[in-house]
Amino acid sequence: MNTAGERVVTVDKNDQRWVEYVDRHPDATHYHRLSWAELIRTEFRQSPHYLMAVSGDEVEGVLPLVRLNSRLFGHYMVSMPYLNYGGIIADNNAARARLQQAATELGRELGVTHIEYREQESDAGGMPVRTDKVSMILDLPASIDDLGKAIGSKRRSQVRRPLREDPEIRVGGAELVPLFYDVFARNMRDLGTPVYARSFYERMAAIFPNDVKIVAITVDGQPAAAAFLIGHREQLEIPWASTVRDFNRISINMLLYWEVLRFAIDAGYRRFDFGRSTVDAGTYRFKRQWGAEPKQLYWHYWLRDGGEPPKMNPDNPKYARAIRMWQRLPIPVANLLGPRIIRNLP
């Protein structure tokens, strides 16, 4: 039972209490920042429901939730969709429990089938959980030379191979979004995956100019590889990176990651987050060769009707035919249709 003054409130985009709490909480990620609510509302036309546990005048925990409602993909809530992290951050188990209860009540009221919490720690409440994903984290060395020694001669050779093509390597911010998106959209089409709108990346770069960086590589003036980076405290994350298939023969991906890691080290970050992977998948092995170690992710679920947690990802066999069809679309058509579809997939 809640004691006097303990409650959960809904937060709007101007609540400074949320901002200050996330700034000081040690487990907060970039995606707990309040600015993401308006970004997702504007770019994806989804409905954020940001919940905050308070006791008297003190904030004790927060939960950013987003409601997705699609006749094709279902009606559910995620913390946070489109991103690697989210979930509850709280000062104590009682505040965490209040936020979970409030989310469940909201989910029942809205009629969603499930709530997905993308968290980095195991939940003691016994919620159903998926543990098939890990984050790949590299403790960064003191210098790029130390990294070169750590990865060995074979990989250093792979990094040097693209240099024979005299590539142009650029590091910047919002001005490189068009170049990044050219590479990213082409690669997503080739993979059979709908692409986010270019405006999503433009808006991120505008809202978070001190956190967003882009590393882009061109060869003979042609876009070849690009990475979109987000920094938070002592960690730099690479949520999106792509290469153009025509340049994979020269190991352009190795040069891209080398330059990204060079930037991370020079900028003073202490850890590099390669993003999430399935253990032993191709991306997992690629990240391991740089020295990254797996960190278990816990995706907890409230399931209205019980059963097993959903698997709404490209690995699900039921999407195989749609992927093959998407790979045959002209890029302009894929870029036009993609944002309308991907907004409903978390």
Tab-separated table of C-alpha atoms in Angstrom:
chain	number	residue	atom	x	y	z
A	1	MET	CA	0.000	0.000	0.000
A	2	ASN	CA	1.296	3.456	-0.874
A	3	THR	CA	2.013	5.789	2.023
A	4	ALA	CA	0.819	9.398	2.071
A	5	GLY	CA	2.387	11.435	-0.693
A	6	GLU	CA	3.522	8.430	-2.739
A	7	ARG	CA	2.011	8.528	-6.204
A	8	VAL	CA	2.725	8.180	-9.918
A	9	VAL	CA	2.095	11.181	-12.141
A	10	THR	CA	2.068	11.692	-15.896
A	11	VAL	CA	4.744	14.089	-17.117
A	12	ASP	CA	4.526	16.613	-19.929
A	13	LYS	CA	7.401	17.894	-22.058
A	14	ASN	CA	8.213	20.796	-19.746
A	15	ASP	CA	8.662	19.024	-16.396
A	16	GLN	CA	12.069	20.051	-15.078
A	17	ARG	CA	11.853	17.494	-12.271
A	18	TRP	CA	12.196	14.657	-14.811
A	19	VAL	CA	15.160	16.363	-16.456
A	20	GLU	CA	16.995	16.813	-13.174
A	21	TYR	CA	16.280	13.267	-12.006
A	22	VAL	CA	17.616	11.688	-15.201
A	23	ASP	CA	20.674	13.947	-15.101
A	24	ARG	CA	21.647	12.665	-11.665
A	25	HIS	CA	20.547	9.009	-11.760
A	26	PRO	CA	23.514	6.664	-12.334
A	27	ASP	CA	21.476	4.149	-14.384
A	28	ALA	CA	19.867	6.662	-16.728
A	29	THR	CA	20.556	6.256	-20.431
A	30	HIS	CA	20.360	8.877	-23.136
A	31	TYR	CA	16.928	7.489	-24.005
A	32	HIS	CA	15.490	8.395	-20.618
A	33	ARG	CA	15.884	12.070	-21.498
A	34	LEU	CA	12.603	13.918	-21.773
A	35	SER	CA	13.376	15.316	-25.223
A	36	TRP	CA	12.792	11.884	-26.760
A	37	ALA	CA	9.057	12.107	-26.001
A	38	GLU	CA	8.468	15.013	-28.359
A	39	LEU	CA	10.875	13.575	-30.935
A	40	ILE	CA	8.943	10.297	-31.095
A	41	ARG	CA	5.581	12.067	-31.061
A	42	THR	CA	6.622	14.283	-33.967
A	43	GLU	CA	8.599	11.852	-36.111
A	44	PHE	CA	6.637	8.639	-35.579
A	45	ARG	CA	3.211	10.045	-34.672
A	46	GLN	CA	3.094	7.766	-31.639
A	47	SER	CA	1.807	8.514	-28.144
A	48	PRO	CA	4.362	8.900	-25.319
A	49	HIS	CA	3.151	8.214	-21.772
A	50	TYR	CA	5.887	9.315	-19.379
A	51	LEU	CA	5.316	8.166	-15.788
A	52	MET	CA	7.113	9.543	-12.722
A	53	ALA	CA	7.047	8.148	-9.169
A	54	VAL	CA	7.086	10.837	-6.510
A	55	SER	CA	7.033	10.849	-2.736
A	56	GLY	CA	6.072	14.218	-1.389
A	57	ASP	CA	8.182	16.654	-3.396
A	58	GLU	CA	10.891	14.108	-4.245
A	59	VAL	CA	11.155	12.157	-7.503
A	60	GLU	CA	11.926	8.469	-6.865
A	61	GLY	CA	11.763	6.976	-10.347
A	62	VAL	CA	10.746	7.431	-13.965
A	63	LEU	CA	9.408	5.286	-16.794
A	64	PRO	CA	9.279	6.516	-20.414
A	65	LEU	CA	6.600	4.597	-22.314
A	66	VAL	CA	5.414	4.865	-25.913
A	67	ARG	CA	2.139	3.455	-27.200
A	68	LEU	CA	2.131	1.924	-30.700
A	69	ASN	CA	-1.190	1.074	-32.351
A	70	SER	CA	-1.324	-0.659	-35.730
A	71	ARG	CA	-3.916	-2.917	-37.333
A	72	LEU	CA	-1.067	-4.844	-38.940
A	73	PHE	CA	1.389	-5.168	-36.028
A	74	GLY	CA	-0.825	-4.789	-32.971
A	75	HIS	CA	-1.451	-2.467	-30.035
A	76	TYR	CA	1.210	-2.362	-27.341
A	77	MET	CA	3.604	-0.150	-25.366
A	78	VAL	CA	7.411	-0.158	-25.303
A	79	SER	CA	10.100	1.539	-23.228
A	80	MET	CA	11.738	2.520	-25.510
A	81	PRO	CA	10.774	1.676	-29.113
A	82	TYR	CA	13.241	2.171	-32.001
A	83	LEU	CA	16.102	2.318	-29.455
A	84	ASN	CA	18.278	-0.137	-27.518
A	85	TYR	CA	17.495	0.935	-23.980
A	86	GLY	CA	14.715	2.220	-21.764
A	87	GLY	CA	12.744	0.734	-18.892
A	88	ILE	CA	12.379	1.864	-15.309
A	89	ILE	CA	15.040	3.704	-13.347
A	90	ALA	CA	14.211	4.156	-9.677
A	91	ASP	CA	15.736	4.826	-6.284
A	92	ASN	CA	14.165	1.791	-4.626
A	93	ASN	CA	12.051	-1.296	-5.252
A	94	ALA	CA	8.906	0.357	-3.918
A	95	ALA	CA	9.102	3.132	-6.511
A	96	ARG	CA	9.822	0.573	-9.242
A	97	ALA	CA	6.760	-1.427	-8.187
A	98	ARG	CA	4.568	1.689	-8.254
A	99	LEU	CA	5.701	2.502	-11.772
A	100	GLN	CA	5.063	-1.069	-12.945
A	101	GLN	CA	1.606	-1.025	-11.385
A	102	ALA	CA	0.786	2.341	-12.970
A	103	ALA	CA	1.988	1.099	-16.367
A	104	THR	CA	-0.129	-2.046	-16.062
A	105	GLU	CA	-3.200	-0.016	-15.151
A	106	LEU	CA	-2.552	2.300	-18.089
A	107	GLY	CA	-2.061	-0.679	-20.395
A	108	ARG	CA	-5.396	-2.185	-19.328
A	109	GLU	CA	-7.130	1.168	-19.718
A	110	LEU	CA	-5.749	1.643	-23.239
A	111	GLY	CA	-6.388	-1.981	-24.206
A	112	VAL	CA	-2.825	-2.906	-25.181
A	113	THR	CA	-1.795	-6.550	-25.451
A	114	HIS	CA	1.604	-6.167	-23.810
A	115	ILE	CA	4.208	-3.809	-22.387
A	116	GLU	CA	7.896	-4.262	-23.195
A	117	TYR	CA	10.585	-2.876	-20.863
A	118	ARG	CA	14.055	-2.753	-22.451
A	119	GLU	CA	16.289	-2.928	-19.403
A	120	GLN	CA	19.895	-3.686	-18.525
A	121	GLU	CA	19.284	-5.356	-15.168
A	122	SER	CA	17.241	-8.386	-14.179
A	123	ASP	CA	13.919	-7.568	-12.585
A	124	ALA	CA	13.259	-9.104	-9.176
A	125	GLY	CA	9.495	-8.984	-9.686
A	126	GLY	CA	9.320	-12.204	-11.677
A	127	MET	CA	8.078	-10.687	-14.928
A	128	PRO	CA	8.417	-12.765	-18.123
A	129	VAL	CA	11.729	-11.925	-19.735
A	130	ARG	CA	13.626	-12.333	-22.989
A	131	THR	CA	17.391	-12.761	-22.684
A	132	ASP	CA	18.343	-13.511	-26.291
A	133	LYS	CA	20.021	-10.126	-26.803
A	134	VAL	CA	23.237	-8.656	-25.427
A	135	SER	CA	24.959	-5.295	-25.731
A	136	MET	CA	28.555	-5.420	-26.921
A	137	ILE	CA	30.737	-3.108	-24.824
A	138	LEU	CA	34.401	-2.230	-25.339
A	139	ASP	CA	36.468	-0.610	-22.608
A	140	LEU	CA	38.444	1.848	-24.682
A	141	PRO	CA	42.252	1.894	-24.497
A	142	ALA	CA	44.241	5.045	-23.884
A	143	SER	CA	45.227	5.501	-27.533
A	144	ILE	CA	44.409	4.332	-31.044
A	145	ASP	CA	47.858	2.717	-31.169
A	146	ASP	CA	46.930	0.586	-28.156
A	147	LEU	CA	43.744	-0.470	-29.959
A	148	GLY	CA	45.777	-1.454	-33.007
A	149	LYS	CA	47.984	-3.662	-30.871
A	150	ALA	CA	44.947	-5.247	-29.224
A	151	ILE	CA	43.160	-6.230	-32.454
A	152	GLY	CA	46.205	-7.920	-34.018
A	153	SER	CA	47.970	-7.828	-37.374
A	154	LYS	CA	45.220	-9.486	-39.444
A	155	ARG	CA	42.631	-6.882	-38.521
A	156	ARG	CA	45.097	-4.033	-38.838
A	157	SER	CA	45.660	-5.223	-42.402
A	158	GLN	CA	41.905	-5.193	-43.019
A	159	VAL	CA	41.747	-1.621	-41.737
A	160	ARG	CA	44.581	-0.566	-44.080
A	161	ARG	CA	43.088	-2.202	-47.191
A	162	PRO	CA	40.552	0.587	-47.969
A	163	LEU	CA	43.272	3.225	-47.609
A	164	ARG	CA	44.631	2.128	-50.994
A	165	GLU	CA	41.474	3.639	-52.521
A	166	ASP	CA	42.315	7.086	-51.079
A	167	PRO	CA	39.035	7.458	-49.152
A	168	GLU	CA	37.835	10.748	-47.684
A	169	ILE	CA	36.962	10.425	-43.991
A	170	ARG	CA	34.776	13.082	-42.401
A	171	VAL	CA	33.620	13.538	-38.810
A	172	GLY	CA	30.870	16.012	-38.060
A	173	GLY	CA	27.297	16.593	-36.997
A	174	ALA	CA	24.077	17.700	-38.670
A	175	GLU	CA	25.815	18.664	-41.924
A	176	LEU	CA	26.658	14.986	-42.549
A	177	VAL	CA	23.108	13.638	-42.092
A	178	PRO	CA	22.428	13.602	-45.876
A	179	LEU	CA	25.578	11.578	-46.531
A	180	PHE	CA	24.810	9.202	-43.666
A	181	TYR	CA	21.252	8.716	-44.850
A	182	ASP	CA	22.305	7.998	-48.419
A	183	VAL	CA	24.379	5.053	-47.184
A	184	PHE	CA	21.950	3.949	-44.496
A	185	ALA	CA	18.823	3.938	-46.688
A	186	ARG	CA	20.571	2.018	-49.450
A	187	ASN	CA	21.844	-0.622	-47.029
A	188	MET	CA	18.477	-1.029	-45.299
A	189	ARG	CA	16.807	-1.615	-48.661
A	190	ASP	CA	19.435	-4.220	-49.515
A	191	LEU	CA	18.754	-5.951	-46.180
A	192	GLY	CA	15.004	-5.908	-46.792
A	193	THR	CA	14.272	-3.624	-43.846
A	194	PRO	CA	12.083	-0.485	-43.935
A	195	VAL	CA	14.070	2.654	-43.182
A	196	TYR	CA	13.397	5.489	-40.755
A	197	ALA	CA	12.726	8.918	-42.230
A	198	ARG	CA	15.697	11.186	-42.851
A	199	SER	CA	13.967	13.848	-40.757
A	200	PHE	CA	14.326	11.577	-37.695
A	201	TYR	CA	18.107	11.854	-37.913
A	202	GLU	CA	18.012	15.537	-38.788
A	203	ARG	CA	15.876	16.247	-35.744
A	204	MET	CA	18.113	14.170	-33.443
A	205	ALA	CA	21.150	16.109	-34.627
A	206	ALA	CA	19.288	19.372	-34.000
A	207	ILE	CA	17.978	18.445	-30.535
A	208	PHE	CA	21.208	16.833	-29.302
A	209	PRO	CA	24.001	18.740	-31.097
A	210	ASN	CA	26.550	18.013	-28.358
A	211	ASP	CA	25.794	14.268	-28.294
A	212	VAL	CA	25.318	13.337	-31.956
A	213	LYS	CA	28.292	12.756	-34.239
A	214	ILE	CA	28.539	11.216	-37.690
A	215	VAL	CA	31.525	9.500	-39.262
A	216	ALA	CA	31.250	9.203	-43.042
A	217	ILE	CA	33.540	7.781	-45.711
A	218	THR	CA	33.444	8.436	-49.442
A	219	VAL	CA	35.518	6.724	-52.149
A	220	ASP	CA	36.006	8.563	-55.453
A	221	GLY	CA	33.315	10.953	-54.295
A	222	GLN	CA	30.791	8.157	-53.761
A	223	PRO	CA	29.197	7.467	-50.327
A	224	ALA	CA	30.676	4.209	-49.041
A	225	ALA	CA	30.151	3.944	-45.276
A	226	ALA	CA	28.669	5.969	-42.445
A	227	ALA	CA	27.919	5.753	-38.714
A	228	PHE	CA	25.505	7.729	-36.538
A	229	LEU	CA	26.820	8.056	-32.976
A	230	ILE	CA	25.247	9.149	-29.689
A	231	GLY	CA	27.363	10.041	-26.679
A	232	HIS	CA	26.141	9.856	-23.090
A	233	ARG	CA	28.398	10.560	-20.136
A	234	GLU	CA	31.503	8.344	-20.546
A	235	GLN	CA	30.043	6.091	-23.238
A	236	LEU	CA	29.684	6.450	-27.000
A	237	GLU	CA	27.072	4.318	-28.750
A	238	ILE	CA	26.682	3.416	-32.421
A	239	PRO	CA	22.947	2.772	-32.881
A	240	TRP	CA	23.102	2.974	-36.693
A	241	ALA	CA	25.922	2.154	-39.103
A	242	SER	CA	25.919	1.004	-42.708
A	243	THR	CA	28.127	0.374	-45.695
A	244	VAL	CA	27.308	0.316	-49.397
A	245	ARG	CA	27.486	-3.260	-50.621
A	246	ASP	CA	29.673	-2.356	-53.617
A	247	PHE	CA	32.488	-1.332	-51.249
A	248	ASN	CA	32.384	-4.339	-48.931
A	249	ARG	CA	35.022	-6.070	-51.078
A	250	ILE	CA	37.634	-3.602	-49.771
A	251	SER	CA	36.666	-4.092	-46.088
A	252	ILE	CA	35.212	-0.603	-45.838
A	253	ASN	CA	33.367	-1.608	-42.641
A	254	MET	CA	36.693	-2.215	-40.881
A	255	LEU	CA	37.928	1.265	-41.735
A	256	LEU	CA	34.598	2.767	-40.634
A	257	TYR	CA	34.760	1.187	-37.191
A	258	TRP	CA	38.438	2.041	-36.832
A	259	GLU	CA	37.681	5.706	-37.476
A	260	VAL	CA	34.675	5.621	-35.141
A	261	LEU	CA	36.816	4.159	-32.373
A	262	ARG	CA	39.567	6.674	-33.103
A	263	PHE	CA	37.019	9.455	-32.604
A	264	ALA	CA	35.741	7.859	-29.365
A	265	ILE	CA	39.252	7.631	-27.908
A	266	ASP	CA	40.260	11.140	-28.994
A	267	ALA	CA	37.017	12.571	-27.564
A	268	GLY	CA	37.780	11.062	-24.161
A	269	TYR	CA	35.061	8.411	-23.961
A	270	ARG	CA	35.898	5.454	-21.741
A	271	ARG	CA	33.510	2.883	-23.207
A	272	PHE	CA	32.147	2.120	-26.643
A	273	ASP	CA	28.754	0.487	-27.143
A	274	PHE	CA	28.628	-1.481	-30.397
A	275	GLY	CA	24.880	-1.995	-29.997
A	276	ARG	CA	22.842	-5.092	-29.387
A	277	SER	CA	23.382	-8.503	-30.966
A	278	THR	CA	22.219	-12.078	-30.730
A	279	VAL	CA	24.942	-14.259	-29.205
A	280	ASP	CA	27.063	-15.975	-31.874
A	281	ALA	CA	25.345	-14.171	-34.763
A	282	GLY	CA	27.489	-12.555	-37.441
A	283	THR	CA	27.272	-9.087	-35.895
A	284	TYR	CA	28.199	-10.566	-32.507
A	285	ARG	CA	31.376	-12.113	-33.916
A	286	PHE	CA	32.257	-8.918	-35.780
A	287	LYS	CA	32.059	-6.892	-32.570
A	288	ARG	CA	34.001	-9.473	-30.566
A	289	GLN	CA	36.982	-9.129	-32.908
A	290	TRP	CA	37.375	-5.545	-31.696
A	291	GLY	CA	37.552	-6.742	-28.105
A	292	ALA	CA	33.928	-6.011	-27.136
A	293	GLU	CA	32.401	-8.085	-24.359
A	294	PRO	CA	28.722	-9.068	-24.093
A	295	LYS	CA	26.511	-7.422	-21.470
A	296	GLN	CA	23.230	-9.223	-20.917
A	297	LEU	CA	20.027	-7.368	-21.770
A	298	TYR	CA	16.725	-8.092	-20.062
A	299	TRP	CA	13.526	-7.324	-21.933
A	300	HIS	CA	10.731	-7.703	-19.392
A	301	TYR	CA	7.074	-8.056	-20.293
A	302	TRP	CA	3.624	-7.501	-18.958
A	303	LEU	CA	1.363	-9.744	-21.037
A	304	ARG	CA	-2.349	-9.032	-20.751
A	305	ASP	CA	-3.392	-12.542	-21.789
A	306	GLY	CA	-0.303	-14.452	-20.612
A	307	GLY	CA	1.643	-16.656	-23.002
A	308	GLU	CA	5.088	-16.074	-24.479
A	309	PRO	CA	6.768	-12.710	-25.113
A	310	PRO	CA	6.347	-11.577	-28.739
A	311	LYS	CA	9.170	-11.652	-31.268
A	312	MET	CA	8.637	-8.710	-33.582
A	313	ASN	CA	11.960	-8.651	-35.422
A	314	PRO	CA	13.374	-9.582	-38.858
A	315	ASP	CA	14.602	-12.927	-37.490
A	316	ASN	CA	10.992	-14.069	-37.199
A	317	PRO	CA	10.404	-16.492	-40.139
A	318	LYS	CA	6.956	-15.047	-40.858
A	319	TYR	CA	8.613	-11.871	-42.188
A	320	ALA	CA	10.913	-13.675	-44.652
A	321	ARG	CA	8.666	-13.177	-47.707
A	322	ALA	CA	8.138	-9.489	-46.948
A	323	ILE	CA	11.912	-9.011	-46.643
A	324	ARG	CA	12.523	-10.570	-50.058
A	325	MET	CA	9.897	-8.314	-51.631
A	326	TRP	CA	11.352	-5.200	-49.989
A	327	GLN	CA	14.828	-5.964	-51.324
A	328	ARG	CA	13.479	-5.617	-54.871
A	329	LEU	CA	12.041	-2.124	-54.389
A	330	PRO	CA	13.724	0.901	-55.998
A	331	ILE	CA	15.447	2.945	-53.299
A	332	PRO	CA	13.224	6.042	-53.721
A	333	VAL	CA	10.130	3.883	-53.279
A	334	ALA	CA	11.608	2.132	-50.231
A	335	ASN	CA	12.502	5.520	-48.707
A	336	LEU	CA	8.951	6.771	-49.288
A	337	LEU	CA	7.145	3.734	-47.907
A	338	GLY	CA	9.617	2.691	-45.216
A	339	PRO	CA	8.876	5.354	-42.583
A	340	ARG	CA	5.131	4.612	-42.801
A	341	ILE	CA	5.780	0.966	-41.923
A	342	ILE	CA	8.696	1.139	-39.518
A	343	ARG	CA	6.861	3.579	-37.232
A	344	ASN	CA	4.754	0.622	-36.073
A	345	LEU	CA	7.700	-1.716	-35.412
A	346	PRO	CA	9.671	-1.218	-32.199
